[in-house]
Amino acid sequence: MEPKAIVYTSNTGFTAQYAALLAKKTGLHAYALNEALEKVPEGSAVIYMGWIMAGKIQGFITAAKHYQVAAVCGVGMNPTGSQLTTVRQVNSLGADMPVFTLQGGLNMDKLHGFKKLILKSIGGTMGRQLMAKQDRTPEEDAILDMFRNGGDRVSMQNLKDVIAWYEQETGKKL
Ligand SMILES: Cc1cc2nc3c(=O)[nH]c(=O)nc-3n(C[C@H](O)[C@H](O)[C@H](O)COP(=O)(O)O)c2cc1C
């Protein structure tokens, strides 16, 4: 299925950055979901990108109601390619749906209300557990650092599997 647009939902901007990078690379237009609902015809094939909250890809259900989702990307604070099993389960994604997870980042300054509280709480618990560990792996140190200082891990490199999928799907060479 050749996608005709990129549709995304972003809370603090990381998913929007990925949508813009992928748009630049593929030449497709990227629309925020609300804008897409006005401009992208019902039933169009799209790549959907949404930020991850407790495993759930935000906006996916709405997107899937209105569009043929050719592939879905979940953007979280965890490393690219991680938590794929959870994300498939939580979002009820069938085996035939191409799914990618991308590492976005964490920006506490842009989080508000209950989302900020939850993140602070998770960060506190995980932080204490990790701090108590003697032999932290580099990955665990990276998580600790992300909770403490925030971070932006958006890169074109993280999109390489998505781009490979797009090339295969469309027969185009980017
Ligand atoms: C309440 C809450 C729950 C989250 N749960 C997850 C999660 O389950 N997995 C994950 O990788 N990231 C999780 N995150 C981190 C966000 O997905 C991450 O910051 C992402 O880059 C946000 O994208 P955005 O800037 O497009 O909104 C969570 C963030 C919040 C605020």
CSV table of C-alpha atoms and ligand atoms in Angstrom, one decimal:
chain,number,residue,atom,x,y,z
A,1,MET,CA,0.0,0.0,0.0
A,2,GLU,CA,1.6,3.3,-1.1
A,3,PRO,CA,1.1,6.0,1.5
A,4,LYS,CA,0.0,9.4,0.3
A,5,ALA,CA,0.6,11.4,3.4
A,6,ILE,CA,2.1,11.4,6.9
A,7,VAL,CA,-0.3,12.0,9.8
A,8,TYR,CA,0.9,12.6,13.3
A,9,THR,CA,0.0,13.4,16.9
A,10,SER,CA,2.6,15.1,19.1
A,11,ASN,CA,2.4,16.5,22.6
A,12,THR,CA,5.8,18.1,23.2
A,13,GLY,CA,7.1,18.2,19.7
A,14,PHE,CA,9.4,15.1,19.2
A,15,THR,CA,6.9,13.2,17.0
A,16,ALA,CA,6.3,16.4,15.0
A,17,GLN,CA,10.1,16.5,14.4
A,18,TYR,CA,10.1,12.9,13.2
A,19,ALA,CA,7.1,13.6,10.9
A,20,ALA,CA,9.0,16.6,9.4
A,21,LEU,CA,12.2,14.5,8.9
A,22,LEU,CA,10.2,11.7,7.2
A,23,ALA,CA,8.3,14.2,5.1
A,24,LYS,CA,11.5,15.8,3.9
A,25,LYS,CA,13.0,12.4,3.0
A,26,THR,CA,9.9,11.0,1.3
A,27,GLY,CA,8.4,14.1,-0.2
A,28,LEU,CA,5.1,13.3,1.4
A,29,HIS,CA,3.2,16.1,3.3
A,30,ALA,CA,3.0,15.7,7.1
A,31,TYR,CA,-0.3,16.8,8.7
A,32,ALA,CA,-1.1,17.0,12.4
A,33,LEU,CA,-4.1,14.7,12.9
A,34,ASN,CA,-6.6,17.5,13.4
A,35,GLU,CA,-5.4,19.2,10.2
A,36,ALA,CA,-5.5,15.9,8.4
A,37,LEU,CA,-9.1,15.3,9.2
A,38,GLU,CA,-9.9,18.5,7.3
A,39,LYS,CA,-7.5,18.1,4.4
A,40,VAL,CA,-6.7,14.4,3.8
A,41,PRO,CA,-9.5,12.5,2.2
A,42,GLU,CA,-11.2,9.8,4.2
A,43,GLY,CA,-9.7,6.3,3.4
A,44,SER,CA,-6.4,7.6,2.1
A,45,ALA,CA,-3.3,5.4,2.8
A,46,VAL,CA,-1.1,7.1,5.3
A,47,ILE,CA,1.9,6.6,7.6
A,48,TYR,CA,0.7,7.3,11.1
A,49,MET,CA,3.1,8.6,13.8
A,50,GLY,CA,2.0,9.1,17.4
A,51,TRP,CA,3.7,9.6,20.8
A,52,ILE,CA,3.5,6.8,23.2
A,53,MET,CA,1.8,7.0,26.6
A,54,ALA,CA,1.9,3.9,28.7
A,55,GLY,CA,2.4,1.9,25.6
A,56,LYS,CA,-0.6,3.5,23.7
A,57,ILE,CA,0.1,5.3,20.5
A,58,GLN,CA,-1.8,8.5,20.9
A,59,GLY,CA,-4.4,9.3,18.1
A,60,PHE,CA,-4.0,5.9,16.4
A,61,ILE,CA,-7.6,4.8,17.0
A,62,THR,CA,-8.9,8.0,15.4
A,63,ALA,CA,-6.4,7.8,12.5
A,64,ALA,CA,-7.4,4.1,11.9
A,65,LYS,CA,-11.1,5.1,11.8
A,66,HIS,CA,-10.5,7.6,9.0
A,67,TYR,CA,-7.5,6.3,7.0
A,68,GLN,CA,-5.9,3.2,5.8
A,69,VAL,CA,-2.8,3.1,8.0
A,70,ALA,CA,0.0,1.6,5.9
A,71,ALA,CA,2.5,1.7,8.8
A,72,VAL,CA,2.5,3.0,12.3
A,73,CYS,CA,5.4,4.6,14.3
A,74,GLY,CA,5.3,5.1,18.0
A,75,VAL,CA,7.5,7.8,19.4
A,76,GLY,CA,8.6,7.3,23.1
A,77,MET,CA,11.5,8.0,25.4
A,78,ASN,CA,12.8,4.4,25.1
A,79,PRO,CA,15.3,3.4,22.5
A,80,THR,CA,14.4,3.0,18.9
A,81,GLY,CA,13.2,-0.5,18.2
A,82,SER,CA,12.4,-1.3,21.8
A,83,GLN,CA,9.0,-2.2,23.4
A,84,LEU,CA,7.6,-3.5,20.1
A,85,THR,CA,5.7,-6.5,21.6
A,86,THR,CA,4.1,-4.2,24.2
A,87,VAL,CA,3.2,-1.6,21.6
A,88,ARG,CA,1.6,-4.2,19.4
A,89,GLN,CA,-0.4,-5.7,22.3
A,90,VAL,CA,-1.6,-2.4,23.8
A,91,ASN,CA,-2.7,-1.0,20.5
A,92,SER,CA,-4.1,-4.3,19.2
A,93,LEU,CA,-1.9,-4.2,16.1
A,94,GLY,CA,-2.1,-7.3,13.9
A,95,ALA,CA,0.9,-9.2,12.6
A,96,ASP,CA,0.4,-7.7,9.2
A,97,MET,CA,0.7,-4.1,10.4
A,98,PRO,CA,4.3,-2.7,10.0
A,99,VAL,CA,5.2,-1.1,13.4
A,100,PHE,CA,8.2,0.9,14.3
A,101,THR,CA,9.2,2.5,17.6
A,102,LEU,CA,11.3,5.6,17.6
A,103,GLN,CA,13.2,7.3,20.4
A,104,GLY,CA,12.0,10.9,20.8
A,105,GLY,CA,12.9,12.4,24.1
A,106,LEU,CA,11.6,14.0,27.2
A,107,ASN,CA,10.9,17.6,27.8
A,108,MET,CA,9.5,18.3,31.3
A,109,ASP,CA,9.1,22.0,30.6
A,110,LYS,CA,6.4,21.2,28.0
A,111,LEU,CA,4.6,18.7,30.1
A,112,HIS,CA,1.6,19.8,32.2
A,113,GLY,CA,-1.0,18.5,34.6
A,114,PHE,CA,-1.4,14.8,35.1
A,115,LYS,CA,1.1,13.8,32.4
A,116,LYS,CA,3.8,15.7,34.2
A,117,LEU,CA,2.8,14.2,37.5
A,118,ILE,CA,2.9,10.6,36.1
A,119,LEU,CA,6.2,11.1,34.5
A,120,LYS,CA,7.7,12.6,37.6
A,121,SER,CA,6.4,9.6,39.6
A,122,ILE,CA,7.8,7.1,37.1
A,123,GLY,CA,11.1,9.0,37.0
A,124,GLY,CA,11.3,9.1,40.7
A,125,THR,CA,10.7,5.3,41.1
A,126,MET,CA,13.0,4.3,38.3
A,127,GLY,CA,15.6,6.8,39.3
A,128,ARG,CA,15.8,5.5,42.8
A,129,GLN,CA,16.0,1.9,41.6
A,130,LEU,CA,18.7,2.7,39.1
A,131,MET,CA,20.7,4.9,41.5
A,132,ALA,CA,20.7,1.9,44.0
A,133,LYS,CA,22.3,-0.3,41.3
A,134,GLN,CA,26.0,-0.8,41.4
A,135,ASP,CA,26.5,-2.0,37.9
A,136,ARG,CA,24.4,0.2,35.7
A,137,THR,CA,24.6,-0.5,31.9
A,138,PRO,CA,25.2,2.4,29.5
A,139,GLU,CA,21.5,2.1,28.5
A,140,GLU,CA,20.4,2.4,32.2
A,141,ASP,CA,22.6,5.4,32.6
A,142,ALA,CA,21.0,6.9,29.5
A,143,ILE,CA,17.5,6.4,31.0
A,144,LEU,CA,18.6,8.0,34.3
A,145,ASP,CA,20.0,10.9,32.4
A,146,MET,CA,16.9,11.3,30.3
A,147,PHE,CA,14.7,11.5,33.5
A,148,ARG,CA,17.0,13.9,35.2
A,149,ASN,CA,17.9,16.3,32.4
A,150,GLY,CA,15.4,15.6,29.7
A,151,GLY,CA,16.8,15.0,26.2
A,152,ASP,CA,16.2,15.1,22.5
A,153,ARG,CA,17.2,11.9,20.7
A,154,VAL,CA,15.4,12.6,17.4
A,155,SER,CA,17.6,11.7,14.4
A,156,MET,CA,17.3,10.7,10.8
A,157,GLN,CA,19.3,7.6,11.7
A,158,ASN,CA,16.5,6.4,13.9
A,159,LEU,CA,14.2,6.5,10.8
A,160,LYS,CA,16.3,4.1,8.8
A,161,ASP,CA,14.0,1.1,9.2
A,162,VAL,CA,11.0,3.2,8.4
A,163,ILE,CA,12.7,4.5,5.3
A,164,ALA,CA,13.7,1.0,4.2
A,165,TRP,CA,10.1,-0.1,4.6
A,166,TYR,CA,8.9,2.8,2.5
A,167,GLU,CA,11.4,2.1,-0.2
A,168,GLN,CA,10.3,-1.6,-0.3
A,169,GLU,CA,6.6,-0.7,-0.3
A,170,THR,CA,6.9,1.9,-3.1
A,171,GLY,CA,9.8,0.6,-5.1
A,172,LYS,CA,11.3,4.1,-4.8
A,173,LYS,CA,15.0,4.7,-3.9
A,174,LEU,CA,15.3,7.6,-1.5
B,1,LIG,C1,2.4,10.1,31.0
B,1,LIG,C2,3.4,9.6,30.1
B,1,LIG,C3,3.6,8.3,29.8
B,1,LIG,C4,4.6,7.9,28.9
B,1,LIG,N1,4.7,6.5,28.6
B,1,LIG,C5,5.7,6.1,27.8
B,1,LIG,C6,5.9,4.8,27.4
B,1,LIG,O1,5.1,3.9,27.8
B,1,LIG,N2,6.9,4.4,26.6
B,1,LIG,C7,7.8,5.3,26.1
B,1,LIG,O2,8.7,5.0,25.4
B,1,LIG,N3,7.7,6.7,26.4
B,1,LIG,C8,6.7,7.1,27.2
B,1,LIG,N4,6.5,8.4,27.5
B,1,LIG,C9,7.5,9.4,26.9
B,1,LIG,C10,6.9,10.1,25.7
B,1,LIG,O3,6.4,9.1,24.8
B,1,LIG,C11,8.1,10.8,25.0
B,1,LIG,O4,8.4,11.9,25.8
B,1,LIG,C12,7.8,11.2,23.5
B,1,LIG,O5,9.0,11.6,22.9
B,1,LIG,C13,6.8,12.4,23.5
B,1,LIG,O6,6.6,12.7,22.1
B,1,LIG,P1,6.0,14.1,21.7
B,1,LIG,O7,7.1,15.2,22.0
B,1,LIG,O8,5.7,14.0,20.3
B,1,LIG,O9,4.8,14.4,22.5
B,1,LIG,C14,5.5,8.8,28.4
B,1,LIG,C15,5.3,10.2,28.6
B,1,LIG,C16,4.3,10.6,29.5
B,1,LIG,C17,4.1,12.1,29.8
